[in-house]
Amino acid sequence: LKSVDELFGMYEMSVGHGSNFLLNIGPDNRGLLPDADVERVLSLGEKIRAAFGNPLPYTAPVQDGDTYTMAHTELSEDWMIPKESRLSNCLMLKEDLSEGQKIRSFQIYGYLPHYQKKKILLFEGRTVGHKVFCRFGALRCSKFEVKITDADEGYRLTDIQAYYIQ
């Protein structure tokens, strides 16, 4: 097996990108998974929980047409610097798949404190599916917008969370 950091990168790239995350671990001559592989998989689980277990403090996403918005919970103005001044570099999006995958493209915008109500494009993506991780350079965003740019009628994002992944 690869290192835990390499496995974590593979996890991020496979989840939500139409791929399965296969570890290809087989039993040894005892009929058990090798101890070293078990240890590495458990370490990977710890790293995933540490990275995605505590989202940053943003409001629940609010939908207005094709745009979902979430703001830092400690702000009174969109362009203020969050009190915690915490960096973010990843948004996780989830799509309602009860009637199939419908989102074909989207954009993520961030409101930066010193831009005074101006937003910048942080990420452009294609499908969302069950879950997709959208990584961008580390920033202190006071608000995020996810704009669905192409989708079949009836699409719906079920969750958006912000993270800082080291």
PDB file of C-alpha atoms in Angstrom:
ATOM      1  CA  LEU A   1       0.000   0.000   0.000  1.00  0.00           C
ATOM      2  CA  LYS A   2       1.002   3.597  -0.578  1.00  0.00           C
ATOM      3  CA  SER A   3       1.646   6.110   2.208  1.00  0.00           C
ATOM      4  CA  VAL A   4      -1.302   7.533   4.153  1.00  0.00           C
ATOM      5  CA  ASP A   5      -0.818  10.937   2.456  1.00  0.00           C
ATOM      6  CA  GLU A   6      -0.891   9.322  -1.002  1.00  0.00           C
ATOM      7  CA  LEU A   7      -3.998   7.319  -0.060  1.00  0.00           C
ATOM      8  CA  PHE A   8      -5.678  10.486   1.249  1.00  0.00           C
ATOM      9  CA  GLY A   9      -5.000  12.242  -2.070  1.00  0.00           C
ATOM     10  CA  MET A  10      -6.437   9.255  -3.931  1.00  0.00           C
ATOM     11  CA  TYR A  11      -9.500   9.312  -1.648  1.00  0.00           C
ATOM     12  CA  GLU A  12     -10.119  12.994  -2.393  1.00  0.00           C
ATOM     13  CA  MET A  13      -9.706  12.509  -6.143  1.00  0.00           C
ATOM     14  CA  SER A  14     -11.939   9.439  -6.358  1.00  0.00           C
ATOM     15  CA  VAL A  15     -14.858  10.475  -4.157  1.00  0.00           C
ATOM     16  CA  GLY A  16     -17.493  12.241  -6.201  1.00  0.00           C
ATOM     17  CA  HIS A  17     -15.593  11.952  -9.444  1.00  0.00           C
ATOM     18  CA  GLY A  18     -17.411   8.873 -10.686  1.00  0.00           C
ATOM     19  CA  SER A  19     -14.788   6.506  -9.298  1.00  0.00           C
ATOM     20  CA  ASN A  20     -14.581   3.820  -6.676  1.00  0.00           C
ATOM     21  CA  PHE A  21     -11.856   4.010  -4.087  1.00  0.00           C
ATOM     22  CA  LEU A  22     -10.370   0.520  -4.133  1.00  0.00           C
ATOM     23  CA  LEU A  23      -7.514  -0.388  -1.835  1.00  0.00           C
ATOM     24  CA  ASN A  24      -6.834  -3.826  -3.363  1.00  0.00           C
ATOM     25  CA  ILE A  25      -5.851  -5.493  -0.107  1.00  0.00           C
ATOM     26  CA  GLY A  26      -6.110  -9.256  -0.023  1.00  0.00           C
ATOM     27  CA  PRO A  27      -5.783 -11.723   2.829  1.00  0.00           C
ATOM     28  CA  ASP A  28      -2.432 -13.250   3.722  1.00  0.00           C
ATOM     29  CA  ASN A  29      -1.715 -16.958   4.255  1.00  0.00           C
ATOM     30  CA  ARG A  30      -3.575 -16.784   7.600  1.00  0.00           C
ATOM     31  CA  GLY A  31      -6.738 -15.589   5.859  1.00  0.00           C
ATOM     32  CA  LEU A  32      -6.368 -12.145   7.503  1.00  0.00           C
ATOM     33  CA  LEU A  33      -5.489  -8.753   6.138  1.00  0.00           C
ATOM     34  CA  PRO A  34      -1.780  -8.034   6.638  1.00  0.00           C
ATOM     35  CA  ASP A  35      -1.093  -6.090   9.838  1.00  0.00           C
ATOM     36  CA  ALA A  36       0.814  -3.319   8.031  1.00  0.00           C
ATOM     37  CA  ASP A  37      -2.086  -2.779   5.623  1.00  0.00           C
ATOM     38  CA  VAL A  38      -4.639  -2.760   8.439  1.00  0.00           C
ATOM     39  CA  GLU A  39      -2.560  -0.163  10.294  1.00  0.00           C
ATOM     40  CA  ARG A  40      -2.303   2.043   7.194  1.00  0.00           C
ATOM     41  CA  VAL A  41      -6.053   1.807   6.436  1.00  0.00           C
ATOM     42  CA  LEU A  42      -6.888   2.708  10.050  1.00  0.00           C
ATOM     43  CA  SER A  43      -4.491   5.672   9.805  1.00  0.00           C
ATOM     44  CA  LEU A  44      -6.212   6.744   6.593  1.00  0.00           C
ATOM     45  CA  GLY A  45      -9.584   6.634   8.367  1.00  0.00           C
ATOM     46  CA  GLU A  46      -8.190   8.816  11.154  1.00  0.00           C
ATOM     47  CA  LYS A  47      -6.825  11.313   8.605  1.00  0.00           C
ATOM     48  CA  ILE A  48     -10.183  11.476   6.777  1.00  0.00           C
ATOM     49  CA  ARG A  49     -12.060  12.031  10.064  1.00  0.00           C
ATOM     50  CA  ALA A  50      -9.548  14.685  11.142  1.00  0.00           C
ATOM     51  CA  ALA A  51      -9.792  16.519   7.804  1.00  0.00           C
ATOM     52  CA  PHE A  52     -13.559  16.334   7.266  1.00  0.00           C
ATOM     53  CA  GLY A  53     -14.929  15.772  10.756  1.00  0.00           C
ATOM     54  CA  ASN A  54     -15.166  19.441  11.762  1.00  0.00           C
ATOM     55  CA  PRO A  55     -16.423  21.805   9.072  1.00  0.00           C
ATOM     56  CA  LEU A  56     -15.718  25.509   9.434  1.00  0.00           C
ATOM     57  CA  PRO A  57     -18.438  27.746  10.950  1.00  0.00           C
ATOM     58  CA  TYR A  58     -20.578  28.757   7.993  1.00  0.00           C
ATOM     59  CA  THR A  59     -24.364  29.010   7.821  1.00  0.00           C
ATOM     60  CA  ALA A  60     -26.448  26.327   6.171  1.00  0.00           C
ATOM     61  CA  PRO A  61     -26.590  26.969   2.417  1.00  0.00           C
ATOM     62  CA  VAL A  62     -29.488  29.111   1.189  1.00  0.00           C
ATOM     63  CA  GLN A  63     -30.727  28.589  -2.374  1.00  0.00           C
ATOM     64  CA  ASP A  64     -31.794  31.491  -4.565  1.00  0.00           C
ATOM     65  CA  GLY A  65     -32.423  30.258  -8.107  1.00  0.00           C
ATOM     66  CA  ASP A  66     -29.249  28.581  -9.363  1.00  0.00           C
ATOM     67  CA  THR A  67     -27.083  29.973  -6.545  1.00  0.00           C
ATOM     68  CA  TYR A  68     -26.426  28.533  -3.089  1.00  0.00           C
ATOM     69  CA  THR A  69     -24.893  30.911  -0.534  1.00  0.00           C
ATOM     70  CA  MET A  70     -23.339  30.325   2.860  1.00  0.00           C
ATOM     71  CA  ALA A  71     -21.769  32.987   5.091  1.00  0.00           C
ATOM     72  CA  HIS A  72     -19.317  32.808   7.956  1.00  0.00           C
ATOM     73  CA  THR A  73     -21.391  32.643  11.140  1.00  0.00           C
ATOM     74  CA  GLU A  74     -19.512  35.429  12.942  1.00  0.00           C
ATOM     75  CA  LEU A  75     -20.111  38.228  10.418  1.00  0.00           C
ATOM     76  CA  SER A  76     -22.534  41.112  10.184  1.00  0.00           C
ATOM     77  CA  GLU A  77     -21.282  42.224   6.744  1.00  0.00           C
ATOM     78  CA  ASP A  78     -20.269  40.050   3.769  1.00  0.00           C
ATOM     79  CA  TRP A  79     -16.851  41.630   3.430  1.00  0.00           C
ATOM     80  CA  MET A  80     -15.778  41.608   7.071  1.00  0.00           C
ATOM     81  CA  ILE A  81     -12.858  39.479   8.214  1.00  0.00           C
ATOM     82  CA  PRO A  82     -14.153  36.506  10.201  1.00  0.00           C
ATOM     83  CA  LYS A  83     -13.278  36.916  13.877  1.00  0.00           C
ATOM     84  CA  GLU A  84     -11.526  33.575  13.900  1.00  0.00           C
ATOM     85  CA  SER A  85      -9.674  34.544  10.696  1.00  0.00           C
ATOM     86  CA  ARG A  86      -9.613  30.873   9.815  1.00  0.00           C
ATOM     87  CA  LEU A  87      -8.384  29.812   6.432  1.00  0.00           C
ATOM     88  CA  SER A  88     -10.447  27.637   4.123  1.00  0.00           C
ATOM     89  CA  ASN A  89      -9.257  25.743   1.054  1.00  0.00           C
ATOM     90  CA  CYS A  90     -11.951  23.168   0.313  1.00  0.00           C
ATOM     91  CA  LEU A  91     -15.695  23.002  -0.216  1.00  0.00           C
ATOM     92  CA  MET A  92     -17.522  19.694  -0.118  1.00  0.00           C
ATOM     93  CA  LEU A  93     -20.721  19.532  -2.185  1.00  0.00           C
ATOM     94  CA  LYS A  94     -23.384  16.800  -2.125  1.00  0.00           C
ATOM     95  CA  GLU A  95     -26.171  16.359  -4.666  1.00  0.00           C
ATOM     96  CA  ASP A  96     -29.581  14.758  -4.174  1.00  0.00           C
ATOM     97  CA  LEU A  97     -29.348  11.605  -6.310  1.00  0.00           C
ATOM     98  CA  SER A  98     -32.839  10.239  -5.588  1.00  0.00           C
ATOM     99  CA  GLU A  99     -33.825  10.925  -9.219  1.00  0.00           C
ATOM    100  CA  GLY A 100     -30.359  10.572 -10.722  1.00  0.00           C
ATOM    101  CA  GLN A 101     -27.388  12.858 -11.166  1.00  0.00           C
ATOM    102  CA  LYS A 102     -28.469  16.166 -12.699  1.00  0.00           C
ATOM    103  CA  ILE A 103     -25.689  18.747 -12.208  1.00  0.00           C
ATOM    104  CA  ARG A 104     -23.306  19.009 -15.176  1.00  0.00           C
ATOM    105  CA  SER A 105     -21.263  22.085 -14.205  1.00  0.00           C
ATOM    106  CA  PHE A 106     -20.852  24.577 -11.364  1.00  0.00           C
ATOM    107  CA  GLN A 107     -18.684  27.442 -10.129  1.00  0.00           C
ATOM    108  CA  ILE A 108     -17.584  28.364  -6.619  1.00  0.00           C
ATOM    109  CA  TYR A 109     -17.046  32.011  -5.700  1.00  0.00           C
ATOM    110  CA  GLY A 110     -15.516  33.437  -2.539  1.00  0.00           C
ATOM    111  CA  TYR A 111     -16.030  36.815  -0.939  1.00  0.00           C
ATOM    112  CA  LEU A 112     -12.711  38.052   0.383  1.00  0.00           C
ATOM    113  CA  PRO A 113     -12.737  40.578   3.238  1.00  0.00           C
ATOM    114  CA  HIS A 114     -10.643  43.251   1.501  1.00  0.00           C
ATOM    115  CA  TYR A 115     -12.507  43.098  -1.837  1.00  0.00           C
ATOM    116  CA  GLN A 116     -15.550  44.954  -0.422  1.00  0.00           C
ATOM    117  CA  LYS A 117     -18.534  43.015  -1.799  1.00  0.00           C
ATOM    118  CA  LYS A 118     -16.678  41.653  -4.836  1.00  0.00           C
ATOM    119  CA  LYS A 119     -16.458  37.927  -5.363  1.00  0.00           C
ATOM    120  CA  ILE A 120     -13.710  35.938  -7.056  1.00  0.00           C
ATOM    121  CA  LEU A 121     -13.947  32.649  -8.902  1.00  0.00           C
ATOM    122  CA  LEU A 122     -12.252  29.925  -6.835  1.00  0.00           C
ATOM    123  CA  PHE A 123     -13.221  26.713  -8.613  1.00  0.00           C
ATOM    124  CA  GLU A 124     -15.043  25.410 -11.686  1.00  0.00           C
ATOM    125  CA  GLY A 125     -16.287  21.852 -11.745  1.00  0.00           C
ATOM    126  CA  ARG A 126     -18.410  19.440 -13.664  1.00  0.00           C
ATOM    127  CA  THR A 127     -20.556  16.832 -11.969  1.00  0.00           C
ATOM    128  CA  VAL A 128     -21.220  16.734  -8.230  1.00  0.00           C
ATOM    129  CA  GLY A 129     -22.814  13.340  -7.649  1.00  0.00           C
ATOM    130  CA  HIS A 130     -22.790  11.799  -4.180  1.00  0.00           C
ATOM    131  CA  LYS A 131     -19.941  14.026  -3.000  1.00  0.00           C
ATOM    132  CA  VAL A 132     -17.183  16.121  -4.505  1.00  0.00           C
ATOM    133  CA  PHE A 133     -14.267  17.897  -2.813  1.00  0.00           C
ATOM    134  CA  CYS A 134     -13.332  21.205  -4.445  1.00  0.00           C
ATOM    135  CA  ARG A 135      -9.838  22.377  -3.473  1.00  0.00           C
ATOM    136  CA  PHE A 136      -8.510  25.909  -4.003  1.00  0.00           C
ATOM    137  CA  GLY A 137      -5.771  28.101  -2.556  1.00  0.00           C
ATOM    138  CA  ALA A 138      -6.091  28.884   1.147  1.00  0.00           C
ATOM    139  CA  LEU A 139      -8.160  32.032   1.795  1.00  0.00           C
ATOM    140  CA  ARG A 140     -10.127  33.779   4.514  1.00  0.00           C
ATOM    141  CA  CYS A 141     -13.576  33.902   2.898  1.00  0.00           C
ATOM    142  CA  SER A 142     -16.449  35.671   4.569  1.00  0.00           C
ATOM    143  CA  LYS A 143     -18.982  34.046   2.233  1.00  0.00           C
ATOM    144  CA  PHE A 144     -19.153  31.363  -0.467  1.00  0.00           C
ATOM    145  CA  GLU A 145     -21.473  31.086  -3.454  1.00  0.00           C
ATOM    146  CA  VAL A 146     -21.992  27.922  -5.472  1.00  0.00           C
ATOM    147  CA  LYS A 147     -23.526  28.715  -8.864  1.00  0.00           C
ATOM    148  CA  ILE A 148     -24.990  25.825 -10.846  1.00  0.00           C
ATOM    149  CA  THR A 149     -24.196  26.667 -14.473  1.00  0.00           C
ATOM    150  CA  ASP A 150     -25.632  23.595 -16.238  1.00  0.00           C
ATOM    151  CA  ALA A 151     -28.080  21.024 -14.884  1.00  0.00           C
ATOM    152  CA  ASP A 152     -31.254  19.136 -15.638  1.00  0.00           C
ATOM    153  CA  GLU A 153     -34.426  20.498 -14.070  1.00  0.00           C
ATOM    154  CA  GLY A 154     -35.046  19.413 -10.492  1.00  0.00           C
ATOM    155  CA  TYR A 155     -31.418  19.281  -9.341  1.00  0.00           C
ATOM    156  CA  ARG A 156     -30.702  19.974  -5.685  1.00  0.00           C
ATOM    157  CA  LEU A 157     -27.604  20.275  -3.532  1.00  0.00           C
ATOM    158  CA  THR A 158     -28.222  18.626  -0.176  1.00  0.00           C
ATOM    159  CA  ASP A 159     -25.129  19.866   1.636  1.00  0.00           C
ATOM    160  CA  ILE A 160     -22.195  22.258   1.339  1.00  0.00           C
ATOM    161  CA  GLN A 161     -19.418  22.377   3.933  1.00  0.00           C
ATOM    162  CA  ALA A 162     -16.188  24.408   4.106  1.00  0.00           C
ATOM    163  CA  TYR A 163     -12.885  22.999   5.369  1.00  0.00           C
ATOM    164  CA  TYR A 164      -9.232  23.812   5.769  1.00  0.00           C
ATOM    165  CA  ILE A 165      -7.250  20.721   4.730  1.00  0.00           C
ATOM    166  CA  GLN A 166      -3.564  20.664   5.576  1.00  0.00           C
TER     167      GLN A 166
END
